[in-house]
Amino acid sequence: MGNVGADARTAGRGAGRPMRVLVTGGAGFIGSHVVDAYIAAGLDVAVVDNLTTGSRANLNPAARLHEIDIRDADALVRVFEQERPELVSHQAAQASVRLSMENPSQDAQINVLGSLNVLEACRKTGVRKLIYAGTGGASVGEPSYLPVDEDHPANPLSPYGADKHAVEHYCYLYQQSFGLETTILRYSNIYGPRQDPRGEAGVIAIFAGLMLAGGQPVVYGTGEQERDYVYVGDVARANVLALTRGAGRMYNVGTGVSVSVNGLFDRLAELTGYTQARKHAAALPGEVFRIYLTNDRARDELGWLPEVDIDEGLRLTVEHMRAKLAAQAKEKGGR
Ligand code: NAD
């Protein structure tokens, strides 16, 4: 992380005091890694999370948890008044494409109105900067050229993609009209430890979880669909770099490389010792077929490049899942 932690610490308001940051969704998969990285950089961290998909087990014990819903604007402002964060990393969201297709209005209430509440709480309490977790896949839709850069048109195919993209416009206008610095990090497909294998979003967690448990992973469609997979530790590092850089800018957080679902299946089968053949089912609606993001801008302006390649990242993920399963089995045996 170089001297970024030092930059961030000294960016605090009072001399010698750590910068106060607040992470929404800090008990979730990505948010909890962002919290860990901020704490490792010496920052004072508060978390807002309603624990719908997040959990206390994910949360760094050095962070203060406020268990509230971002749809509750008044409660949010009260927490901001109490915590007085200088910077907010906004990771909380309803992050399921499938649920957004089933209930677009609820998705918008959390992802648009909830995000607007976060932006408003920033404005009302004098927060200096907001980092927003955007999405480079779902917001772009089926790409017209590859790799996708930050200027690619956004034609989302799901309410989730549309909502996440809408908030990018709010970030822009809050910077221009209200003076709140905003940096948008457009994540590609993120994977790694703490991703829920029982969810329906992270294909790597789902496949690895089922393979380790002797279940049957299902490949939707041909399996030739390709994505750009970024290890979660690299995403956390992008959130650290954005503490002091990238005001008013949007960055892809991707690898520039794509891997097919079938390719993931084969690599994970090898790592887990899984021997059953692939099972296919109908393709899912709202899914982009092939996408990967260029990271040139993040490299040039944030000094960010992914450090963990897919083979190393998959190995780390499977190792973590194995250790978790072993701990759970031990706990059960001990009862
Ligand atoms: P996650 O579901 O693990 O994390 C979301 C967190 O937000 C959870 O802790 C959840 O409890 C919390 N949350 C949800 N609704 C809330 C509400 N109404 N009020 C307060 N807290 C609430 O998902 P994730 O994969 O870690 O996603 C984190 C962020 O990254 C999201 O904004 C998501 O849109 C974005 N993103 C994720 C990916 C990916 O591949 N996982 C890709 C692109 C963008």
Short mmCIF file of C-alpha atoms and ligand atoms in Angstrom, two decimals:
data_model
loop_
_atom_site.label_atom_id
_atom_site.label_comp_id
_atom_site.label_asym_id
_atom_site.label_seq_id
_atom_site.Cartn_x
_atom_site.Cartn_y
_atom_site.Cartn_z
CA MET A 1 0.00 0.00 0.00
CA GLY A 2 3.07 2.25 0.00
CA ASN A 3 2.61 5.50 1.87
CA VAL A 4 -1.12 5.76 1.18
CA GLY A 5 -1.98 4.91 4.77
CA ALA A 6 0.29 7.72 5.95
CA ASP A 7 -1.31 10.15 3.43
CA ALA A 8 -4.75 9.16 4.68
CA ARG A 9 -3.87 9.47 8.36
CA THR A 10 -2.45 12.94 7.95
CA ALA A 11 -5.53 13.97 5.92
CA GLY A 12 -7.49 13.91 9.21
CA ARG A 13 -8.94 17.19 10.46
CA GLY A 14 -7.03 17.50 13.71
CA ALA A 15 -3.25 17.22 13.82
CA GLY A 16 -2.18 13.78 15.03
CA ARG A 17 -5.76 12.44 14.97
CA PRO A 18 -6.63 9.55 12.65
CA MET A 19 -9.02 10.36 9.81
CA ARG A 20 -12.59 9.40 10.73
CA VAL A 21 -14.29 7.36 8.05
CA LEU A 22 -17.68 5.71 7.80
CA VAL A 23 -18.31 2.65 5.66
CA THR A 24 -21.88 1.79 4.69
CA GLY A 25 -22.31 -1.94 4.12
CA GLY A 26 -19.15 -2.51 6.18
CA ALA A 27 -20.41 -5.87 7.45
CA GLY A 28 -20.88 -7.19 3.91
CA PHE A 29 -18.50 -9.06 1.66
CA ILE A 30 -16.62 -6.17 0.01
CA GLY A 31 -17.37 -3.57 2.70
CA SER A 32 -15.79 -5.69 5.44
CA HIS A 33 -12.54 -5.88 3.46
CA VAL A 34 -12.66 -2.10 2.94
CA VAL A 35 -13.08 -1.70 6.71
CA ASP A 36 -10.10 -4.02 7.35
CA ALA A 37 -7.94 -2.04 4.91
CA TYR A 38 -8.91 1.30 6.49
CA ILE A 39 -8.16 0.00 9.98
CA ALA A 40 -4.83 -1.38 8.76
CA ALA A 41 -4.10 2.11 7.34
CA GLY A 42 -4.61 3.57 10.84
CA LEU A 43 -8.04 5.15 10.33
CA ASP A 44 -10.92 5.47 12.78
CA VAL A 45 -13.81 3.46 11.28
CA ALA A 46 -17.56 3.47 11.88
CA VAL A 47 -19.95 1.21 9.98
CA VAL A 48 -23.60 1.54 8.97
CA ASP A 49 -25.21 -1.78 8.03
CA ASN A 50 -28.64 -3.32 8.56
CA LEU A 51 -27.17 -6.84 8.36
CA THR A 52 -29.54 -8.07 5.64
CA THR A 53 -26.73 -9.87 3.83
CA GLY A 54 -23.84 -8.69 6.01
CA SER A 55 -22.94 -10.20 9.37
CA ARG A 56 -21.22 -9.33 12.64
CA ALA A 57 -18.82 -12.21 12.01
CA ASN A 58 -17.44 -10.32 8.97
CA LEU A 59 -16.91 -7.13 10.91
CA ASN A 60 -13.52 -6.02 12.20
CA PRO A 61 -13.84 -5.67 16.01
CA ALA A 62 -12.04 -2.30 15.86
CA ALA A 63 -14.98 -0.79 13.89
CA ARG A 64 -18.12 0.65 15.54
CA LEU A 65 -21.31 -0.83 14.06
CA HIS A 66 -24.52 1.20 13.76
CA GLU A 67 -27.21 -1.27 12.84
CA ILE A 68 -29.51 0.93 10.77
CA ASP A 69 -31.11 0.92 7.33
CA ILE A 70 -29.91 3.49 4.79
CA ARG A 71 -33.59 4.00 3.86
CA ASP A 72 -34.03 5.67 7.27
CA ALA A 73 -32.81 9.19 6.46
CA ASP A 74 -33.22 10.58 10.00
CA ALA A 75 -31.37 7.72 11.68
CA LEU A 76 -28.59 8.10 9.14
CA VAL A 77 -28.14 11.81 9.87
CA ARG A 78 -28.09 11.08 13.62
CA VAL A 79 -25.27 8.56 13.13
CA PHE A 80 -23.35 11.01 10.92
CA GLU A 81 -23.78 13.75 13.56
CA GLN A 82 -22.50 11.40 16.23
CA GLU A 83 -19.57 9.98 14.21
CA ARG A 84 -18.66 13.14 12.25
CA PRO A 85 -16.88 11.21 9.47
CA GLU A 86 -14.60 13.14 7.17
CA LEU A 87 -15.01 10.55 4.45
CA VAL A 88 -17.69 7.98 3.60
CA SER A 89 -17.17 4.82 1.55
CA HIS A 90 -20.65 3.84 0.37
CA GLN A 91 -20.75 0.07 -0.17
CA ALA A 92 -24.26 -0.76 1.12
CA ALA A 93 -26.68 -1.95 -1.54
CA GLN A 94 -29.21 -4.53 -2.52
CA ALA A 95 -26.62 -6.32 -4.68
CA SER A 96 -28.68 -9.07 -6.32
CA VAL A 97 -29.56 -8.70 -10.02
CA ARG A 98 -32.22 -11.42 -9.67
CA LEU A 99 -33.98 -9.68 -6.76
CA SER A 100 -33.88 -6.40 -8.67
CA MET A 101 -35.65 -8.07 -11.62
CA GLU A 102 -38.29 -9.46 -9.25
CA ASN A 103 -38.81 -6.25 -7.30
CA PRO A 104 -37.43 -3.19 -9.12
CA SER A 105 -39.15 -0.78 -6.77
CA GLN A 106 -37.57 -2.23 -3.63
CA ASP A 107 -34.20 -2.25 -5.39
CA ALA A 108 -34.59 1.46 -6.18
CA GLN A 109 -35.69 2.25 -2.63
CA ILE A 110 -32.43 0.83 -1.27
CA ASN A 111 -30.00 1.58 -4.09
CA VAL A 112 -31.29 4.96 -5.28
CA LEU A 113 -33.20 6.51 -2.38
CA GLY A 114 -30.95 4.90 0.26
CA SER A 115 -27.88 6.23 -1.58
CA LEU A 116 -29.50 9.64 -1.83
CA ASN A 117 -29.99 9.54 1.95
CA VAL A 118 -26.27 8.79 2.35
CA LEU A 119 -25.37 11.70 0.05
CA GLU A 120 -27.74 13.99 1.94
CA ALA A 121 -26.30 12.94 5.31
CA CYS A 122 -22.86 13.82 3.88
CA ARG A 123 -24.09 17.23 2.76
CA LYS A 124 -25.88 18.03 6.03
CA THR A 125 -22.96 17.07 8.27
CA GLY A 126 -20.08 18.50 6.21
CA VAL A 127 -18.46 15.26 5.03
CA ARG A 128 -15.53 16.11 2.74
CA LYS A 129 -15.65 13.12 0.41
CA LEU A 130 -17.73 10.11 -0.63
CA ILE A 131 -16.40 7.02 -2.41
CA TYR A 132 -19.16 5.17 -4.25
CA ALA A 133 -19.17 1.46 -5.08
CA GLY A 134 -20.51 1.43 -8.63
CA THR A 135 -20.65 -1.46 -11.03
CA GLY A 136 -18.80 -1.70 -14.33
CA GLY A 137 -20.72 -4.74 -15.59
CA ALA A 138 -24.40 -4.33 -14.74
CA SER A 139 -24.42 -0.55 -15.36
CA VAL A 140 -22.82 -0.81 -18.81
CA GLY A 141 -24.98 -3.63 -20.21
CA GLU A 142 -23.86 -5.58 -23.27
CA PRO A 143 -20.71 -3.74 -24.42
CA SER A 144 -20.38 -2.29 -27.91
CA TYR A 145 -16.57 -2.52 -27.66
CA LEU A 146 -14.03 -4.22 -25.45
CA PRO A 147 -12.33 -3.68 -23.13
CA VAL A 148 -14.93 -1.35 -21.63
CA ASP A 149 -13.52 2.01 -20.56
CA GLU A 150 -15.13 4.70 -18.40
CA ASP A 151 -16.54 6.51 -21.47
CA HIS A 152 -18.48 3.49 -22.72
CA PRO A 153 -22.25 4.21 -22.95
CA ALA A 154 -24.33 2.81 -20.09
CA ASN A 155 -27.28 0.67 -21.22
CA PRO A 156 -28.12 -1.42 -18.15
CA LEU A 157 -30.13 -4.62 -18.66
CA SER A 158 -31.44 -4.88 -15.09
CA PRO A 159 -33.02 -2.54 -12.51
CA TYR A 160 -29.93 -3.15 -10.36
CA GLY A 161 -27.64 -1.87 -13.16
CA ALA A 162 -29.91 1.11 -13.81
CA ASP A 163 -30.08 2.05 -10.12
CA LYS A 164 -26.35 1.74 -9.56
CA HIS A 165 -25.77 3.89 -12.63
CA ALA A 166 -28.36 6.51 -11.58
CA VAL A 167 -26.40 7.11 -8.37
CA GLU A 168 -23.28 7.90 -10.39
CA HIS A 169 -25.18 10.94 -11.71
CA TYR A 170 -26.08 11.96 -8.16
CA CYS A 171 -22.41 11.66 -7.18
CA TYR A 172 -21.48 13.97 -10.04
CA LEU A 173 -24.10 16.56 -9.16
CA TYR A 174 -23.27 16.49 -5.44
CA GLN A 175 -19.67 17.30 -6.34
CA GLN A 176 -20.62 20.02 -8.86
CA SER A 177 -23.56 21.59 -7.03
CA PHE A 178 -22.86 20.94 -3.34
CA GLY A 179 -19.06 20.70 -3.19
CA LEU A 180 -18.96 17.12 -1.88
CA GLU A 181 -15.92 15.40 -3.40
CA THR A 182 -16.96 12.09 -4.95
CA THR A 183 -15.00 9.23 -6.46
CA ILE A 184 -16.83 6.43 -8.24
CA LEU A 185 -15.18 3.02 -8.29
CA ARG A 186 -16.86 0.83 -10.89
CA TYR A 187 -16.19 -2.71 -9.76
CA SER A 188 -16.22 -5.60 -12.19
CA ASN A 189 -16.94 -9.07 -10.69
CA ILE A 190 -15.47 -9.30 -7.24
CA TYR A 191 -14.61 -12.54 -5.47
CA GLY A 192 -12.69 -13.76 -2.45
CA PRO A 193 -13.04 -14.71 1.22
CA ARG A 194 -16.39 -13.89 2.95
CA GLN A 195 -18.43 -13.94 -0.27
CA ASP A 196 -21.59 -15.83 0.58
CA PRO A 197 -21.63 -19.23 -1.20
CA ARG A 198 -25.37 -19.48 -0.48
CA GLY A 199 -26.09 -16.27 -2.39
CA GLU A 200 -26.85 -16.14 -6.09
CA ALA A 201 -24.40 -13.43 -7.10
CA GLY A 202 -20.80 -14.58 -6.80
CA VAL A 203 -20.30 -17.51 -9.16
CA ILE A 204 -16.88 -18.34 -7.69
CA ALA A 205 -18.18 -18.58 -4.12
CA ILE A 206 -21.17 -20.63 -5.25
CA PHE A 207 -19.16 -23.09 -7.35
CA ALA A 208 -16.39 -23.48 -4.77
CA GLY A 209 -18.89 -23.87 -1.90
CA LEU A 210 -20.84 -26.57 -3.73
CA MET A 211 -17.74 -28.38 -4.94
CA LEU A 212 -16.26 -28.52 -1.43
CA ALA A 213 -19.59 -29.73 -0.02
CA GLY A 214 -19.99 -32.40 -2.74
CA GLY A 215 -22.95 -30.55 -4.32
CA GLN A 216 -23.71 -29.92 -7.98
CA PRO A 217 -22.92 -26.45 -9.36
CA VAL A 218 -25.16 -25.36 -12.24
CA VAL A 219 -23.78 -23.38 -15.17
CA TYR A 220 -26.44 -21.05 -16.60
CA GLY A 221 -26.38 -20.88 -20.40
CA THR A 222 -23.45 -22.25 -22.38
CA GLY A 223 -20.86 -21.26 -19.79
CA GLU A 224 -18.98 -19.44 -22.53
CA GLN A 225 -20.05 -16.07 -21.06
CA GLU A 226 -16.97 -14.16 -19.93
CA ARG A 227 -16.31 -11.82 -17.03
CA ASP A 228 -13.49 -9.89 -15.49
CA TYR A 229 -12.84 -11.15 -11.92
CA VAL A 230 -11.07 -8.98 -9.32
CA TYR A 231 -9.84 -10.27 -5.98
CA VAL A 232 -11.52 -8.48 -3.07
CA GLY A 233 -8.22 -7.43 -1.46
CA ASP A 234 -7.41 -5.45 -4.60
CA VAL A 235 -10.81 -3.70 -4.37
CA ALA A 236 -10.14 -2.76 -0.75
CA ARG A 237 -6.81 -1.27 -1.85
CA ALA A 238 -8.59 0.84 -4.50
CA ASN A 239 -10.80 2.21 -1.71
CA VAL A 240 -7.69 3.14 0.28
CA LEU A 241 -6.07 4.90 -2.69
CA ALA A 242 -9.31 6.82 -3.34
CA LEU A 243 -9.17 8.31 0.18
CA THR A 244 -6.79 10.98 -1.04
CA ARG A 245 -7.05 10.77 -4.84
CA GLY A 246 -9.56 10.87 -7.69
CA ALA A 247 -11.99 13.63 -6.64
CA GLY A 248 -14.70 14.08 -9.28
CA ARG A 249 -13.55 11.02 -11.20
CA MET A 250 -14.87 7.59 -12.05
CA TYR A 251 -12.62 4.55 -12.28
CA ASN A 252 -13.02 1.02 -13.52
CA VAL A 253 -11.75 -1.48 -10.98
CA GLY A 254 -11.13 -4.40 -13.31
CA THR A 255 -8.29 -6.59 -14.57
CA GLY A 256 -8.59 -6.06 -18.35
CA VAL A 257 -8.74 -9.86 -18.68
CA SER A 258 -11.80 -12.08 -19.04
CA VAL A 259 -12.40 -15.67 -17.93
CA SER A 260 -15.32 -17.86 -19.01
CA VAL A 261 -17.66 -19.50 -16.51
CA ASN A 262 -16.58 -22.88 -17.86
CA GLY A 263 -12.95 -21.85 -17.32
CA LEU A 264 -13.74 -21.00 -13.69
CA PHE A 265 -15.54 -24.30 -13.21
CA ASP A 266 -12.51 -26.24 -14.48
CA ARG A 267 -9.98 -24.29 -12.38
CA LEU A 268 -12.09 -24.64 -9.24
CA ALA A 269 -12.72 -28.35 -9.90
CA GLU A 270 -8.96 -28.84 -9.97
CA LEU A 271 -8.38 -26.85 -6.77
CA THR A 272 -11.16 -28.62 -4.85
CA GLY A 273 -10.65 -32.13 -6.30
CA TYR A 274 -14.18 -32.09 -7.76
CA THR A 275 -14.70 -34.74 -10.43
CA GLN A 276 -18.36 -34.49 -11.54
CA ALA A 277 -19.24 -33.17 -14.99
CA ARG A 278 -20.74 -29.71 -15.52
CA LYS A 279 -24.51 -29.39 -15.43
CA HIS A 280 -26.11 -26.64 -17.55
CA ALA A 281 -29.44 -24.80 -17.23
CA ALA A 282 -31.17 -22.01 -19.21
CA ALA A 283 -29.35 -18.65 -19.35
CA LEU A 284 -30.46 -16.03 -16.82
CA PRO A 285 -32.33 -12.91 -18.03
CA GLY A 286 -30.57 -9.59 -17.56
CA GLU A 287 -27.12 -11.14 -17.79
CA VAL A 288 -24.41 -9.56 -19.91
CA PHE A 289 -22.67 -12.12 -22.15
CA ARG A 290 -19.10 -10.87 -22.32
CA ILE A 291 -17.46 -7.99 -20.55
CA TYR A 292 -14.12 -6.92 -19.20
CA LEU A 293 -12.89 -3.52 -18.12
CA THR A 294 -9.75 -1.60 -18.88
CA ASN A 295 -8.01 -0.26 -15.77
CA ASP A 296 -5.76 2.30 -17.49
CA ARG A 297 -7.33 5.30 -15.77
CA ALA A 298 -7.12 3.75 -12.30
CA ARG A 299 -3.49 2.88 -12.99
CA ASP A 300 -2.59 6.38 -14.19
CA GLU A 301 -4.55 8.46 -11.67
CA LEU A 302 -4.97 6.31 -8.54
CA GLY A 303 -1.80 4.26 -8.92
CA TRP A 304 -3.99 1.14 -8.74
CA LEU A 305 -3.40 -2.14 -10.51
CA PRO A 306 -4.67 -5.57 -9.47
CA GLU A 307 -1.98 -7.52 -7.65
CA VAL A 308 -3.66 -10.91 -7.24
CA ASP A 309 -4.19 -12.84 -10.49
CA ILE A 310 -7.07 -15.27 -10.98
CA ASP A 311 -5.09 -18.43 -10.18
CA GLU A 312 -3.73 -17.02 -6.93
CA GLY A 313 -7.11 -15.48 -6.04
CA LEU A 314 -8.99 -18.73 -6.59
CA ARG A 315 -6.42 -20.59 -4.51
CA LEU A 316 -6.78 -18.08 -1.65
CA THR A 317 -10.59 -18.26 -1.86
CA VAL A 318 -10.73 -22.07 -1.78
CA GLU A 319 -8.19 -22.14 1.07
CA HIS A 320 -10.34 -19.74 3.09
CA MET A 321 -13.51 -21.75 2.42
CA ARG A 322 -11.80 -25.00 3.40
CA ALA A 323 -10.59 -23.46 6.67
CA LYS A 324 -14.10 -22.14 7.40
CA LEU A 325 -15.72 -25.51 6.72
CA ALA A 326 -13.14 -27.25 8.94
CA ALA A 327 -13.82 -24.76 11.76
CA GLN A 328 -17.59 -25.30 11.40
CA ALA A 329 -17.15 -29.10 11.45
CA LYS A 330 -14.97 -28.83 14.57
CA GLU A 331 -17.56 -26.63 16.27
CA LYS A 332 -20.32 -29.13 15.47
CA GLY A 333 -18.19 -32.02 16.73
CA GLY A 334 -17.46 -30.13 19.96
CA ARG A 335 -21.13 -29.65 20.79
P1 NAD B 1 -23.06 -7.64 0.15
O1 NAD B 1 -24.52 -7.99 0.02
O2 NAD B 1 -22.16 -8.63 0.77
O3 NAD B 1 -22.89 -6.26 0.91
C1 NAD B 1 -23.87 -5.27 0.99
C2 NAD B 1 -23.94 -4.82 2.42
O4 NAD B 1 -24.92 -3.78 2.51
C3 NAD B 1 -24.39 -5.92 3.39
O5 NAD B 1 -23.60 -5.90 4.56
C4 NAD B 1 -25.84 -5.57 3.71
O6 NAD B 1 -26.25 -6.04 5.00
C5 NAD B 1 -25.79 -4.06 3.59
N1 NAD B 1 -27.11 -3.50 3.26
C6 NAD B 1 -27.96 -3.91 2.30
N2 NAD B 1 -29.07 -3.16 2.31
C7 NAD B 1 -28.91 -2.25 3.30
C8 NAD B 1 -29.71 -1.21 3.80
N3 NAD B 1 -30.94 -0.95 3.27
N4 NAD B 1 -29.25 -0.46 4.83
C9 NAD B 1 -28.02 -0.71 5.38
N5 NAD B 1 -27.23 -1.70 4.94
C10 NAD B 1 -27.66 -2.45 3.91
O7 NAD B 1 -22.60 -7.28 -1.35
P2 NAD B 1 -21.16 -6.95 -1.92
O8 NAD B 1 -20.93 -7.89 -3.02
O9 NAD B 1 -20.17 -6.86 -0.83
O10 NAD B 1 -21.41 -5.50 -2.55
C11 NAD B 1 -20.90 -4.31 -1.97
C12 NAD B 1 -21.08 -3.18 -2.95
O11 NAD B 1 -20.33 -3.42 -4.15
C13 NAD B 1 -22.52 -2.97 -3.41
O12 NAD B 1 -22.74 -1.58 -3.51
C14 NAD B 1 -22.56 -3.60 -4.78
O13 NAD B 1 -23.56 -3.04 -5.61
C15 NAD B 1 -21.17 -3.30 -5.29
N6 NAD B 1 -20.68 -4.21 -6.32
C16 NAD B 1 -20.42 -5.52 -6.01
C17 NAD B 1 -19.92 -6.36 -7.00
C18 NAD B 1 -19.57 -7.80 -6.73
O14 NAD B 1 -19.07 -8.47 -7.64
N7 NAD B 1 -19.78 -8.33 -5.54
C19 NAD B 1 -19.72 -5.86 -8.30
C20 NAD B 1 -20.01 -4.53 -8.58
C21 NAD B 1 -20.47 -3.70 -7.56
#
